[in-house]
PDB file of C-alpha atoms in Angstrom:
ATOM      1  CA  MET A 926      24.183  20.069  41.084  1.00 66.00           C
ATOM      2  CA  LEU A 927      23.377  20.669  37.407  1.00 62.00           C
ATOM      3  CA  PHE A 928      26.405  18.559  36.398  1.00 62.00           C
ATOM      4  CA  LEU A 929      25.189  15.634  38.522  1.00 63.00           C
ATOM      5  CA  GLN A 930      21.712  15.916  36.996  1.00 61.00           C
ATOM      6  CA  ILE A 931      23.217  15.769  33.489  1.00 65.00           C
ATOM      7  CA  ILE A 932      25.299  12.707  34.389  1.00 68.00           C
ATOM      8  CA  LEU A 933      22.291  10.993  35.963  1.00 65.00           C
ATOM      9  CA  SER A 934      20.171  11.754  32.894  1.00 58.00           C
ATOM     10  CA  LEU A 935      22.841  10.289  30.611  1.00 66.00           C
ATOM     11  CA  VAL A 936      23.105   7.139  32.725  1.00 62.00           C
ATOM     12  CA  LEU A 937      19.328   6.696  32.698  1.00 67.00           C
ATOM     13  CA  LEU A 938      19.256   7.234  28.936  1.00 63.00           C
ATOM     14  CA  ILE A 939      21.944   4.598  28.389  1.00 60.00           C
ATOM     15  CA  VAL A 940      20.119   2.137  30.639  1.00 62.00           C
ATOM     16  CA  LEU A 941      16.892   2.791  28.727  1.00 63.00           C
ATOM     17  CA  LEU A 942      18.606   2.265  25.349  1.00 69.00           C
ATOM     18  CA  ILE A 943      20.158  -1.004  26.555  1.00 65.00           C
ATOM     19  CA  PHE A 944      16.770  -2.167  27.821  1.00 65.00           C
ATOM     20  CA  ILE A 945      15.133  -1.362  24.458  1.00 68.00           C
ATOM     21  CA  LYS A 946      17.902  -3.199  22.582  1.00 67.00           C
ATOM     22  CA  ILE A 947      17.553  -6.252  24.811  1.00 70.00           C
ATOM     23  CA  LEU A 948      13.784  -6.248  24.303  1.00 73.00           C
ATOM     24  CA  LYS A 949      14.194  -6.021  20.500  1.00 75.00           C
ATOM     25  CA  MET A 950      16.805  -8.766  20.583  1.00 68.00           C
ATOM     26  CA  ARG A 951      14.488 -11.115  22.468  1.00 74.00           C
ATOM     27  CA  ARG A 952      11.588 -10.401  20.128  1.00 79.00           C
ATOM     28  CA  GLY A 953      13.922 -10.942  17.182  1.00 69.00           C
ATOM     29  CA  ARG A 954      15.027 -14.263  18.660  1.00 78.00           C
ATOM     30  CA  ALA A 955      11.431 -15.501  18.605  1.00 82.00           C
ATOM     31  CA  LYS A 956      11.131 -14.361  14.975  1.00 85.00           C
ATOM     32  CA  ALA A 957      14.370 -16.167  14.062  1.00 79.00           C
ATOM     33  CA  GLU A 958      13.191 -19.386  15.697  1.00 84.00           C
ATOM     34  CA  ALA A 959       9.905 -19.176  13.786  1.00 86.00           C
ATOM     35  CA  GLU A 960      11.714 -18.620  10.466  1.00 87.00           C
ATOM     36  CA  LEU A 961      14.139 -21.463  11.130  1.00 83.00           C
ATOM     37  CA  SER A 962      11.260 -23.828  11.732  1.00 86.00           C
ATOM     38  CA  GLN A 963       9.948 -23.036   8.244  1.00 87.00           C
ATOM     39  CA  ILE A 964      13.235 -23.715   6.415  1.00 86.00           C
ATOM     40  CA  LYS A 965      13.213 -27.154   4.831  1.00 87.00           C
ATOM     41  CA  ILE A 966      16.466 -28.999   5.525  1.00 92.00           C
ATOM     42  CA  GLU A 967      17.129 -32.348   3.903  1.00 92.00           C
ATOM     43  CA  LYS A 968      20.026 -34.275   2.431  1.00 94.00           C
ATOM     44  CA  LEU A 969      21.119 -32.820  -0.903  1.00 95.00           C
ATOM     45  CA  LYS A 970      21.515 -35.315  -3.733  1.00 88.00           C
ATOM     46  CA  ASN A 971      23.549 -35.064  -6.919  1.00 89.00           C
ATOM     47  CA  THR A 972      25.368 -31.888  -5.902  1.00 95.00           C
ATOM     48  CA  GLY A 973      28.342 -32.901  -8.016  1.00 96.00           C
ATOM     49  CA  SER A 974      31.908 -32.019  -7.111  1.00 97.00           C
ATOM     50  CA  VAL A 975      34.899 -30.024  -8.286  1.00 98.00           C
ATOM     51  CA  LYS A 976      38.428 -31.299  -8.738  1.00 98.00           C
ATOM     52  CA  SER A 977      40.186 -28.366  -7.097  1.00 96.00           C
ATOM     53  CA  LEU A 978      39.597 -25.163  -5.167  1.00 98.00           C
ATOM     54  CA  SER A 979      41.663 -22.025  -4.655  1.00 98.00           C
ATOM     55  CA  PHE A 980      40.877 -19.509  -1.902  1.00 98.00           C
ATOM     56  CA  ILE A 981      42.446 -16.052  -2.273  1.00 98.00           C
ATOM     57  CA  PRO A 982      41.789 -13.327   0.349  1.00 98.00           C
ATOM     58  CA  LEU A 983      41.258 -10.004  -1.442  1.00 98.00           C
ATOM     59  CA  ILE A 984      40.249  -7.983   1.618  1.00 98.00           C
ATOM     60  CA  ASP A 985      40.925  -8.773   5.277  1.00 98.00           C
ATOM     61  CA  TYR A 986      42.648  -7.301   8.329  1.00 98.00           C
ATOM     62  CA  TYR A 987      46.181  -8.538   7.579  1.00 98.00           C
ATOM     63  CA  ALA A 988      48.077  -8.836   4.298  1.00 97.00           C
ATOM     64  CA  ASP A 989      50.874 -11.029   3.011  1.00 91.00           C
ATOM     65  CA  ASP A 990      52.473  -8.021   1.287  1.00 94.00           C
ATOM     66  CA  GLU A 991      52.555  -4.440   2.586  1.00 93.00           C
ATOM     67  CA  ALA A 992      51.737  -3.219  -0.947  1.00 96.00           C
ATOM     68  CA  LEU A 993      48.255  -4.758  -0.586  1.00 98.00           C
ATOM     69  CA  ALA A 994      45.460  -2.825   1.126  1.00 98.00           C
ATOM     70  CA  THR A 995      43.872  -4.095   4.340  1.00 98.00           C
ATOM     71  CA  GLU A 996      40.544  -3.345   6.034  1.00 96.00           C
ATOM     72  CA  ASP A 997      38.411  -4.751   8.816  1.00 93.00           C
ATOM     73  CA  GLY A 998      36.161  -6.160   6.105  1.00 95.00           C
ATOM     74  CA  VAL A 999      36.053  -9.260   3.938  1.00 98.00           C
ATOM     75  CA  SER A1000      36.287 -10.230   0.293  1.00 98.00           C
ATOM     76  CA  TYR A1001      37.560 -13.539  -1.036  1.00 98.00           C
ATOM     77  CA  LEU A1002      38.094 -14.942  -4.513  1.00 98.00           C
ATOM     78  CA  VAL A1003      37.090 -18.589  -4.692  1.00 98.00           C
ATOM     79  CA  LYS A1004      38.172 -20.418  -7.845  1.00 98.00           C
ATOM     80  CA  THR A1005      37.067 -23.922  -8.806  1.00 98.00           C
ATOM     81  CA  ASP A1006      37.679 -25.900 -12.011  1.00 95.00           C
ATOM     82  CA  ASP A1007      35.734 -23.495 -14.220  1.00 93.00           C
ATOM     83  CA  LYS A1008      34.096 -20.951 -11.916  1.00 97.00           C
ATOM     84  CA  THR A1009      35.401 -17.784 -10.249  1.00 98.00           C
ATOM     85  CA  ILE A1010      33.313 -16.627  -7.284  1.00 98.00           C
ATOM     86  CA  LEU A1011      33.582 -13.213  -5.632  1.00 98.00           C
ATOM     87  CA  TYR A1012      32.697 -13.890  -1.997  1.00 98.00           C
ATOM     88  CA  ASP A1013      31.632 -10.593  -0.347  1.00 98.00           C
ATOM     89  CA  VAL A1014      32.921  -7.227  -1.543  1.00 98.00           C
ATOM     90  CA  GLY A1015      34.826  -5.730   1.397  1.00 98.00           C
ATOM     91  CA  TYR A1016      34.235  -2.510   3.333  1.00 98.00           C
ATOM     92  CA  ASN A1017      35.670   0.431   1.340  1.00 98.00           C
ATOM     93  CA  LYS A1018      35.213   2.525   4.465  1.00 95.00           C
ATOM     94  CA  ASN A1019      36.341   5.759   2.809  1.00 96.00           C
ATOM     95  CA  GLY A1020      34.253   5.344  -0.337  1.00 96.00           C
ATOM     96  CA  GLU A1021      37.222   5.129  -2.693  1.00 97.00           C
ATOM     97  CA  ASP A1022      37.288   4.485  -6.424  1.00 96.00           C
ATOM     98  CA  PRO A1023      39.003   2.286  -7.261  1.00 97.00           C
ATOM     99  CA  SER A1024      38.196   0.588  -3.977  1.00 98.00           C
ATOM    100  CA  PRO A1025      40.809  -1.320  -1.939  1.00 98.00           C
ATOM    101  CA  LEU A1026      39.158  -4.458  -3.343  1.00 98.00           C
ATOM    102  CA  LEU A1027      39.713  -3.432  -6.965  1.00 98.00           C
ATOM    103  CA  ARG A1028      43.275  -2.259  -6.265  1.00 98.00           C
ATOM    104  CA  ASN A1029      44.138  -5.584  -4.617  1.00 98.00           C
ATOM    105  CA  MET A1030      42.523  -7.549  -7.435  1.00 98.00           C
ATOM    106  CA  LYS A1031      44.660  -5.704  -9.974  1.00 97.00           C
ATOM    107  CA  LYS A1032      47.879  -6.231  -8.013  1.00 98.00           C
ATOM    108  CA  LEU A1033      47.085  -9.940  -7.656  1.00 98.00           C
ATOM    109  CA  GLY A1034      46.367 -10.329 -11.370  1.00 97.00           C
ATOM    110  CA  HIS A1035      42.573 -10.599 -11.313  1.00 97.00           C
ATOM    111  CA  LYS A1036      39.813  -8.536 -12.963  1.00 94.00           C
ATOM    112  CA  PRO A1037      36.088  -8.042 -12.245  1.00 95.00           C
ATOM    113  CA  ALA A1038      35.490  -9.361 -15.773  1.00 94.00           C
ATOM    114  CA  ASP A1039      36.841 -12.744 -14.581  1.00 94.00           C
ATOM    115  CA  ILE A1040      33.999 -13.179 -12.067  1.00 98.00           C
ATOM    116  CA  ASP A1041      31.294 -15.768 -12.820  1.00 98.00           C
ATOM    117  CA  MET A1042      29.120 -15.228  -9.727  1.00 98.00           C
ATOM    118  CA  ILE A1043      28.918 -13.158  -6.537  1.00 98.00           C
ATOM    119  CA  PHE A1044      28.152 -14.725  -3.160  1.00 98.00           C
ATOM    120  CA  LEU A1045      27.186 -12.302  -0.373  1.00 98.00           C
ATOM    121  CA  SER A1046      27.320 -13.901   3.061  1.00 98.00           C
ATOM    122  CA  HIS A1047      25.188 -11.261   4.781  1.00 98.00           C
ATOM    123  CA  ARG A1048      24.164  -7.623   4.573  1.00 96.00           C
ATOM    124  CA  HIS A1049      26.668  -5.890   6.848  1.00 96.00           C
ATOM    125  CA  ARG A1050      28.763  -2.893   5.832  1.00 96.00           C
ATOM    126  CA  ASP A1051      32.107  -4.682   6.064  1.00 97.00           C
ATOM    127  CA  HIS A1052      30.870  -7.291   3.566  1.00 98.00           C
ATOM    128  CA  VAL A1053      28.723  -5.260   1.143  1.00 98.00           C
ATOM    129  CA  GLY A1054      31.044  -2.323   0.426  1.00 98.00           C
ATOM    130  CA  GLY A1055      30.387   0.273   3.102  1.00 97.00           C
ATOM    131  CA  THR A1056      27.923   2.034   5.373  1.00 96.00           C
ATOM    132  CA  ALA A1057      26.138   3.861   2.535  1.00 96.00           C
ATOM    133  CA  ALA A1058      25.631   0.618   0.615  1.00 97.00           C
ATOM    134  CA  GLU A1059      24.310  -1.136   3.721  1.00 97.00           C
ATOM    135  CA  SER A1060      21.853   1.702   4.441  1.00 96.00           C
ATOM    136  CA  ARG A1061      20.437   1.428   0.908  1.00 96.00           C
ATOM    137  CA  ASP A1062      20.279  -2.395   0.967  1.00 97.00           C
ATOM    138  CA  GLU A1063      22.907  -2.447  -1.781  1.00 98.00           C
ATOM    139  CA  PHE A1064      26.283  -4.004  -2.418  1.00 98.00           C
ATOM    140  CA  SER A1065      29.072  -1.931  -3.924  1.00 98.00           C
ATOM    141  CA  ILE A1066      32.309  -3.249  -5.408  1.00 98.00           C
ATOM    142  CA  SER A1067      33.683   0.291  -5.744  1.00 98.00           C
ATOM    143  CA  ALA A1068      32.463   3.888  -5.438  1.00 97.00           C
ATOM    144  CA  GLY A1069      32.566   4.243  -9.236  1.00 95.00           C
ATOM    145  CA  PRO A1070      31.289   2.193 -12.173  1.00 94.00           C
ATOM    146  CA  VAL A1071      32.539  -1.393 -12.385  1.00 94.00           C
ATOM    147  CA  LYS A1072      32.951  -3.387 -15.584  1.00 90.00           C
ATOM    148  CA  ILE A1073      31.535  -6.804 -14.816  1.00 94.00           C
ATOM    149  CA  LYS A1074      29.548  -9.417 -16.711  1.00 93.00           C
ATOM    150  CA  LYS A1075      25.872  -9.873 -15.887  1.00 95.00           C
ATOM    151  CA  VAL A1076      26.648 -12.540 -13.333  1.00 97.00           C
ATOM    152  CA  PRO A1077      24.241 -14.076 -10.797  1.00 98.00           C
ATOM    153  CA  VAL A1078      24.321 -12.876  -7.200  1.00 98.00           C
ATOM    154  CA  TYR A1079      23.348 -15.057  -4.221  1.00 98.00           C
ATOM    155  CA  ALA A1080      22.357 -13.473  -0.907  1.00 98.00           C
ATOM    156  CA  PRO A1081      20.370 -14.543   2.180  1.00 98.00           C
ATOM    157  CA  SER A1082      18.261 -11.362   2.283  1.00 97.00           C
ATOM    158  CA  ALA A1083      17.025  -8.682  -0.103  1.00 97.00           C
ATOM    159  CA  ILE A1084      19.812  -6.637  -1.673  1.00 98.00           C
ATOM    160  CA  LYS A1085      20.539  -4.976  -5.008  1.00 97.00           C
ATOM    161  CA  PRO A1086      23.615  -3.744  -6.888  1.00 97.00           C
ATOM    162  CA  ALA A1087      24.771  -0.170  -6.313  1.00 96.00           C
ATOM    163  CA  GLN A1088      23.294   2.339  -8.753  1.00 92.00           C
ATOM    164  CA  ASN A1089      26.584   2.728 -10.648  1.00 92.00           C
ATOM    165  CA  HIS A1090      26.919  -1.042 -11.127  1.00 93.00           C
ATOM    166  CA  PRO A1091      25.307  -3.235 -13.803  1.00 91.00           C
ATOM    167  CA  ASP A1092      21.831  -4.548 -13.015  1.00 93.00           C
ATOM    168  CA  LEU A1093      22.930  -7.959 -11.770  1.00 96.00           C
ATOM    169  CA  PRO A1094      20.249 -10.618 -11.074  1.00 97.00           C
ATOM    170  CA  VAL A1095      19.952 -11.422  -7.356  1.00 98.00           C
ATOM    171  CA  THR A1096      18.708 -14.751  -5.997  1.00 98.00           C
ATOM    172  CA  ILE A1097      17.607 -14.635  -2.366  1.00 98.00           C
ATOM    173  CA  VAL A1098      18.609 -17.926  -0.779  1.00 98.00           C
ATOM    174  CA  ASN A1099      16.450 -19.351   1.963  1.00 96.00           C
ATOM    175  CA  GLU A1100      16.809 -23.126   1.937  1.00 97.00           C
ATOM    176  CA  PRO A1101      20.052 -24.920   0.981  1.00 97.00           C
ATOM    177  CA  LEU A1102      20.673 -24.424  -2.731  1.00 97.00           C
ATOM    178  CA  VAL A1103      22.930 -26.038  -5.314  1.00 97.00           C
ATOM    179  CA  ILE A1104      24.345 -23.023  -7.151  1.00 97.00           C
ATOM    180  CA  ASP A1105      26.537 -24.900  -9.610  1.00 97.00           C
ATOM    181  CA  LYS A1106      28.254 -28.271  -9.861  1.00 97.00           C
ATOM    182  CA  GLY A1107      29.750 -28.923  -6.431  1.00 98.00           C
ATOM    183  CA  ILE A1108      28.975 -25.369  -5.232  1.00 98.00           C
ATOM    184  CA  VAL A1109      26.260 -25.000  -2.589  1.00 98.00           C
ATOM    185  CA  SER A1110      24.758 -22.452  -0.224  1.00 98.00           C
ATOM    186  CA  ILE A1111      24.017 -24.212   3.055  1.00 98.00           C
ATOM    187  CA  GLY A1112      20.950 -21.986   3.385  1.00 98.00           C
ATOM    188  CA  ALA A1113      19.991 -18.934   5.379  1.00 97.00           C
ATOM    189  CA  TYR A1114      20.276 -18.847   9.154  1.00 96.00           C
ATOM    190  CA  PRO A1115      18.714 -15.877  10.990  1.00 95.00           C
ATOM    191  CA  ARG A1116      19.800 -14.585  14.386  1.00 92.00           C
ATOM    192  CA  SER A1117      18.846 -11.574  16.462  1.00 87.00           C
ATOM    193  CA  LEU A1118      22.008  -9.842  17.661  1.00 86.00           C
ATOM    194  CA  PHE A1119      22.510  -7.115  20.246  1.00 78.00           C
ATOM    195  CA  LEU A1120      23.290  -3.719  18.609  1.00 75.00           C
ATOM    196  CA  ILE A1121      23.275  -5.073  15.029  1.00 81.00           C
ATOM    197  CA  GLY A1122      19.749  -6.432  15.228  1.00 83.00           C
ATOM    198  CA  TYR A1123      18.210  -9.074  12.981  1.00 89.00           C
ATOM    199  CA  THR A1124      20.884 -10.726  10.833  1.00 93.00           C
ATOM    200  CA  THR A1125      20.544 -13.478   8.245  1.00 96.00           C
ATOM    201  CA  GLU A1126      23.694 -15.170   6.970  1.00 98.00           C
ATOM    202  CA  HIS A1127      24.570 -18.126   4.763  1.00 98.00           C
ATOM    203  CA  SER A1128      27.850 -19.886   4.061  1.00 98.00           C
ATOM    204  CA  LEU A1129      29.362 -21.427   0.950  1.00 98.00           C
ATOM    205  CA  ALA A1130      30.094 -25.145   0.758  1.00 98.00           C
ATOM    206  CA  VAL A1131      32.220 -26.584  -2.049  1.00 98.00           C
ATOM    207  CA  ASN A1132      32.408 -30.346  -2.517  1.00 98.00           C
ATOM    208  CA  VAL A1133      35.982 -31.164  -3.580  1.00 98.00           C
ATOM    209  CA  LYS A1134      36.238 -34.620  -5.124  1.00 97.00           C
ATOM    210  CA  GLY A1135      38.093 -37.152  -2.998  1.00 97.00           C
ATOM    211  CA  LYS A1136      38.432 -34.726  -0.073  1.00 98.00           C
ATOM    212  CA  GLY A1137      35.078 -33.445   1.127  1.00 98.00           C
ATOM    213  CA  ILE A1138      33.291 -30.213   1.955  1.00 98.00           C
ATOM    214  CA  VAL A1139      35.164 -26.929   2.111  1.00 98.00           C
ATOM    215  CA  LEU A1140      33.161 -24.441   4.203  1.00 98.00           C
ATOM    216  CA  ILE A1141      33.756 -20.745   3.527  1.00 98.00           C
ATOM    217  CA  ILE A1142      32.207 -18.457   6.136  1.00 98.00           C
ATOM    218  CA  GLY A1143      31.719 -14.671   6.154  1.00 98.00           C
ATOM    219  CA  CYS A1144      31.306 -13.692   9.817  1.00 95.00           C
ATOM    220  CA  GLY A1145      29.854 -16.806  11.355  1.00 96.00           C
ATOM    221  CA  HIS A1146      26.969 -14.921  12.963  1.00 94.00           C
ATOM    222  CA  GLN A1147      25.016 -18.186  12.680  1.00 95.00           C
ATOM    223  CA  GLY A1148      27.434 -19.683  15.225  1.00 94.00           C
ATOM    224  CA  ILE A1149      29.898 -22.411  14.278  1.00 97.00           C
ATOM    225  CA  HIS A1150      27.774 -25.094  15.961  1.00 97.00           C
ATOM    226  CA  ALA A1151      24.785 -24.199  13.756  1.00 97.00           C
ATOM    227  CA  ILE A1152      26.970 -24.085  10.629  1.00 98.00           C
ATOM    228  CA  ILE A1153      28.450 -27.518  11.296  1.00 98.00           C
ATOM    229  CA  GLU A1154      25.079 -29.017  12.176  1.00 98.00           C
ATOM    230  CA  ARG A1155      23.487 -27.639   8.990  1.00 98.00           C
ATOM    231  CA  THR A1156      26.375 -28.910   6.860  1.00 98.00           C
ATOM    232  CA  LYS A1157      26.064 -32.415   8.306  1.00 97.00           C
ATOM    233  CA  GLN A1158      22.319 -32.343   7.670  1.00 97.00           C
ATOM    234  CA  ILE A1159      22.699 -31.690   3.938  1.00 97.00           C
ATOM    235  CA  PHE A1160      25.900 -33.573   3.042  1.00 97.00           C
ATOM    236  CA  ASP A1161      27.129 -37.143   3.452  1.00 96.00           C
ATOM    237  CA  GLU A1162      30.702 -36.077   2.648  1.00 97.00           C
ATOM    238  CA  PRO A1163      33.097 -35.219   5.502  1.00 98.00           C
ATOM    239  CA  ILE A1164      34.046 -31.615   6.272  1.00 98.00           C
ATOM    240  CA  TYR A1165      37.532 -31.142   4.825  1.00 98.00           C
ATOM    241  CA  ALA A1166      38.143 -27.448   5.592  1.00 98.00           C
ATOM    242  CA  VAL A1167      36.644 -24.594   7.609  1.00 98.00           C
ATOM    243  CA  ILE A1168      37.788 -21.200   6.353  1.00 98.00           C
ATOM    244  CA  GLY A1169      36.671 -17.658   7.196  1.00 98.00           C
ATOM    245  CA  GLY A1170      35.187 -15.534   9.952  1.00 97.00           C
ATOM    246  CA  LEU A1171      33.809 -17.032  13.157  1.00 97.00           C
ATOM    247  CA  HIS A1172      33.490 -13.795  15.157  1.00 95.00           C
ATOM    248  CA  PHE A1173      35.614 -14.354  18.240  1.00 96.00           C
ATOM    249  CA  PRO A1174      36.705 -10.861  19.400  1.00 94.00           C
ATOM    250  CA  VAL A1175      37.815 -12.141  22.804  1.00 94.00           C
ATOM    251  CA  ASN A1176      40.486 -10.395  24.911  1.00 93.00           C
ATOM    252  CA  GLY A1177      40.714  -7.654  22.302  1.00 90.00           C
ATOM    253  CA  GLY A1178      39.110  -6.860  18.982  1.00 84.00           C
ATOM    254  CA  ARG A1179      39.101  -4.583  15.942  1.00 86.00           C
ATOM    255  CA  MET A1180      36.531  -2.093  17.307  1.00 81.00           C
ATOM    256  CA  MET A1181      37.884  -0.918  20.657  1.00 80.00           C
ATOM    257  CA  ILE A1182      36.499   2.291  22.183  1.00 79.00           C
ATOM    258  CA  GLY A1183      38.824   2.725  25.139  1.00 79.00           C
ATOM    259  CA  PRO A1184      38.359  -0.437  27.208  1.00 80.00           C
ATOM    260  CA  LEU A1185      35.010  -1.215  25.529  1.00 79.00           C
ATOM    261  CA  ASN A1186      35.154  -4.039  22.998  1.00 84.00           C
ATOM    262  CA  MET A1187      32.324  -3.063  20.650  1.00 78.00           C
ATOM    263  CA  GLN A1188      32.914  -6.019  18.343  1.00 84.00           C
ATOM    264  CA  ASN A1189      32.173  -8.367  21.201  1.00 83.00           C
ATOM    265  CA  LEU A1190      28.817  -6.689  21.875  1.00 74.00           C
ATOM    266  CA  VAL A1191      27.919  -6.574  18.176  1.00 72.00           C
ATOM    267  CA  GLY A1192      28.045 -10.301  17.596  1.00 71.00           C
ATOM    268  CA  VAL A1193      26.226 -11.684  20.626  1.00 75.00           C
ATOM    269  CA  ASP A1194      22.595 -12.782  20.864  1.00 77.00           C
ATOM    270  CA  ARG A1195      22.437 -12.741  24.624  1.00 74.00           C
ATOM    271  CA  ASN A1196      22.514  -9.884  27.109  1.00 71.00           C
ATOM    272  CA  PRO A1197      25.513  -7.584  26.455  1.00 65.00           C
ATOM    273  CA  PHE A1198      26.871  -8.240  29.919  1.00 67.00           C
ATOM    274  CA  ARG A1199      27.400 -11.853  28.822  1.00 74.00           C
ATOM    275  CA  GLY A1200      29.388 -11.291  25.639  1.00 82.00           C
ATOM    276  CA  ILE A1201      31.537 -13.734  23.672  1.00 90.00           C
ATOM    277  CA  THR A1202      34.002 -15.402  26.025  1.00 92.00           C
ATOM    278  CA  GLU A1203      37.062 -17.648  26.167  1.00 96.00           C
ATOM    279  CA  LYS A1204      34.631 -20.488  26.880  1.00 95.00           C
ATOM    280  CA  ASP A1205      32.971 -19.892  23.494  1.00 95.00           C
ATOM    281  CA  VAL A1206      36.344 -20.045  21.735  1.00 97.00           C
ATOM    282  CA  ASN A1207      37.279 -23.265  23.505  1.00 98.00           C
ATOM    283  CA  SER A1208      33.876 -24.772  22.664  1.00 98.00           C
ATOM    284  CA  ALA A1209      34.345 -23.945  18.965  1.00 98.00           C
ATOM    285  CA  ILE A1210      37.815 -25.474  18.955  1.00 98.00           C
ATOM    286  CA  ALA A1211      36.512 -28.640  20.624  1.00 98.00           C
ATOM    287  CA  LEU A1212      33.706 -28.903  18.064  1.00 98.00           C
ATOM    288  CA  LEU A1213      36.086 -28.511  15.115  1.00 98.00           C
ATOM    289  CA  LYS A1214      38.466 -31.069  16.594  1.00 98.00           C
ATOM    290  CA  SER A1215      35.578 -33.546  16.766  1.00 98.00           C
ATOM    291  CA  VAL A1216      34.852 -32.867  13.069  1.00 97.00           C
ATOM    292  CA  ASN A1217      38.579 -33.276  12.327  1.00 98.00           C
ATOM    293  CA  PRO A1218      39.003 -31.093   9.221  1.00 98.00           C
ATOM    294  CA  GLU A1219      42.310 -31.118   7.371  1.00 98.00           C
ATOM    295  CA  ILE A1220      42.401 -27.307   7.116  1.00 98.00           C
ATOM    296  CA  VAL A1221      41.259 -24.601   9.547  1.00 98.00           C
ATOM    297  CA  ALA A1222      41.732 -20.895   8.786  1.00 98.00           C
ATOM    298  CA  LEU A1223      40.302 -18.105  10.954  1.00 98.00           C
ATOM    299  CA  SER A1224      39.712 -14.622   9.533  1.00 98.00           C
ATOM    300  CA  PRO A1225      41.316 -11.855  11.623  1.00 98.00           C
ATOM    301  CA  HIS A1226      38.729  -9.267  10.565  1.00 96.00           C
ATOM    302  CA  ASP A1227      36.293 -10.268  13.316  1.00 95.00           C
ATOM    303  CA  SER A1228      38.464 -12.331  15.667  1.00 96.00           C
ATOM    304  CA  SER A1229      41.121 -11.056  18.040  1.00 96.00           C
ATOM    305  CA  ASP A1230      44.798 -11.919  17.890  1.00 97.00           C
ATOM    306  CA  TRP A1231      44.244 -13.865  21.106  1.00 97.00           C
ATOM    307  CA  ALA A1232      41.629 -16.047  19.358  1.00 98.00           C
ATOM    308  CA  LEU A1233      43.878 -16.484  16.328  1.00 98.00           C
ATOM    309  CA  ASP A1234      46.650 -17.711  18.602  1.00 98.00           C
ATOM    310  CA  LYS A1235      44.295 -20.184  20.275  1.00 98.00           C
ATOM    311  CA  PHE A1236      43.226 -21.669  16.915  1.00 98.00           C
ATOM    312  CA  ARG A1237      46.823 -21.696  15.649  1.00 98.00           C
ATOM    313  CA  GLU A1238      47.950 -23.559  18.758  1.00 98.00           C
ATOM    314  CA  ALA A1239      45.005 -25.990  18.698  1.00 98.00           C
ATOM    315  CA  PHE A1240      45.323 -27.045  15.042  1.00 98.00           C
ATOM    316  CA  GLY A1241      49.068 -26.841  14.462  1.00 98.00           C
ATOM    317  CA  GLU A1242      50.029 -27.871  10.925  1.00 98.00           C
ATOM    318  CA  LYS A1243      46.376 -27.908   9.878  1.00 98.00           C
ATOM    319  CA  TYR A1244      46.046 -24.190  10.559  1.00 98.00           C
ATOM    320  CA  ARG A1245      46.344 -21.690   7.699  1.00 98.00           C
ATOM    321  CA  GLU A1246      46.728 -17.921   7.934  1.00 98.00           C
ATOM    322  CA  ILE A1247      44.140 -15.756   6.195  1.00 98.00           C
ATOM    323  CA  LYS A1248      46.098 -12.803   4.808  1.00 98.00           C
ATOM    324  CA  VAL A1249      45.336 -10.718   1.753  1.00 98.00           C
ATOM    325  CA  GLY A1250      47.171 -12.234  -1.185  1.00 98.00           C
ATOM    326  CA  ARG A1251      48.027 -15.556   0.490  1.00 98.00           C
ATOM    327  CA  GLU A1252      46.383 -18.357  -1.462  1.00 98.00           C
ATOM    328  CA  ILE A1253      45.029 -21.516   0.140  1.00 98.00           C
ATOM    329  CA  LYS A1254      44.873 -24.407  -2.328  1.00 97.00           C
ATOM    330  CA  ILE A1255      42.675 -27.439  -1.785  1.00 94.00           C
TER     331      ILE A1255
END
C-alpha cells in the first residue's frame, strides 16, 4: 500500500511539474510575441560583401579525424577576406583546460590570438562553454586563462566573459546589425521553449560577392521558417547557403534517457506531447528547396542521424557534412 502511495505521489508530482512548465511556456510565448513586435525589421542597405568565406567546425558531434575531440556542442571558425570569427565556444562538459575547443584549434593550426570577433548564437551550455558558464551568464573558451585580443563579442542576450578571460566588450544585439563589411547579425528572435524556457537566438549572415547570403545557425531555436523570413526581410541578395544547427532530433537524438528523447522535448514551443516530428523535418526541407540554396549543411549536434539522412537524400550534391576539421569553402 505504501509503495502504491509513493508511486501515485510521484506521478502527481510529475504531472504538476509538466503543468507548471506548460503554463510558463505559454506565458513566455506571449512575452516573445510582444518583444518581436518591438523589433524593427527593414531592408539593410550598404552592408558590403566579402570575396570568400571559409567555415571550419571546431566542435560538433562528429569529426573528420579521430584525433579531433567531439562533443554534443558547437563551435565554428568562420573566416572571411580579413576577419576571423569564433562562432560559439562549445560545451567543455568536463571543465577541461585546455578545452576540447582549444585542443582542436591547435591541431587544426589556429590560435585564439587569430580571432577578430566572437559571435554567440544563444546562451545555452553547449554553445557558451558549459553548465557553470551558463548558470553565471558567462561564456568560457576554456576552464583556464585564454590569451586572446580584446575583440568584440556579439550576443542576443546579456552575457559576460568568464572570470579567467580578458574583459571583452559585449554588444547585445536586438535588431539586425551590420557587424563588419558583409557580416551581419539577422537580429534576435525570442521563443519560449518547454524545459529550456525563454530563449533568444540570432544567426550570422555573410554576404559573399557574386553568390549571396551564407546563413550560419547555432541551434535554430528560432525555427528555420522564421530565420528564412527574417533573412528575406533584410536582404535583397539570394540565400546561397544554410549551414548549422536546425534542431531536428527526430527518431533518435543525442540526449536519450531510455526511450525518452529529451532533446526533442527541449527544443519545442508547444505541449511536450506534440514534440518535433517527421512532418517538421519535411516542412523544413520543402522550405529550403523553395529557397534553392547551393549549399545545405546540417549540424549533427542537435539533429538525429535520421534527420541527417533525410537532408542528405533531399539535397544530394548540394549537401555538405558538418564534421570537426572538415572545411566548407564558399
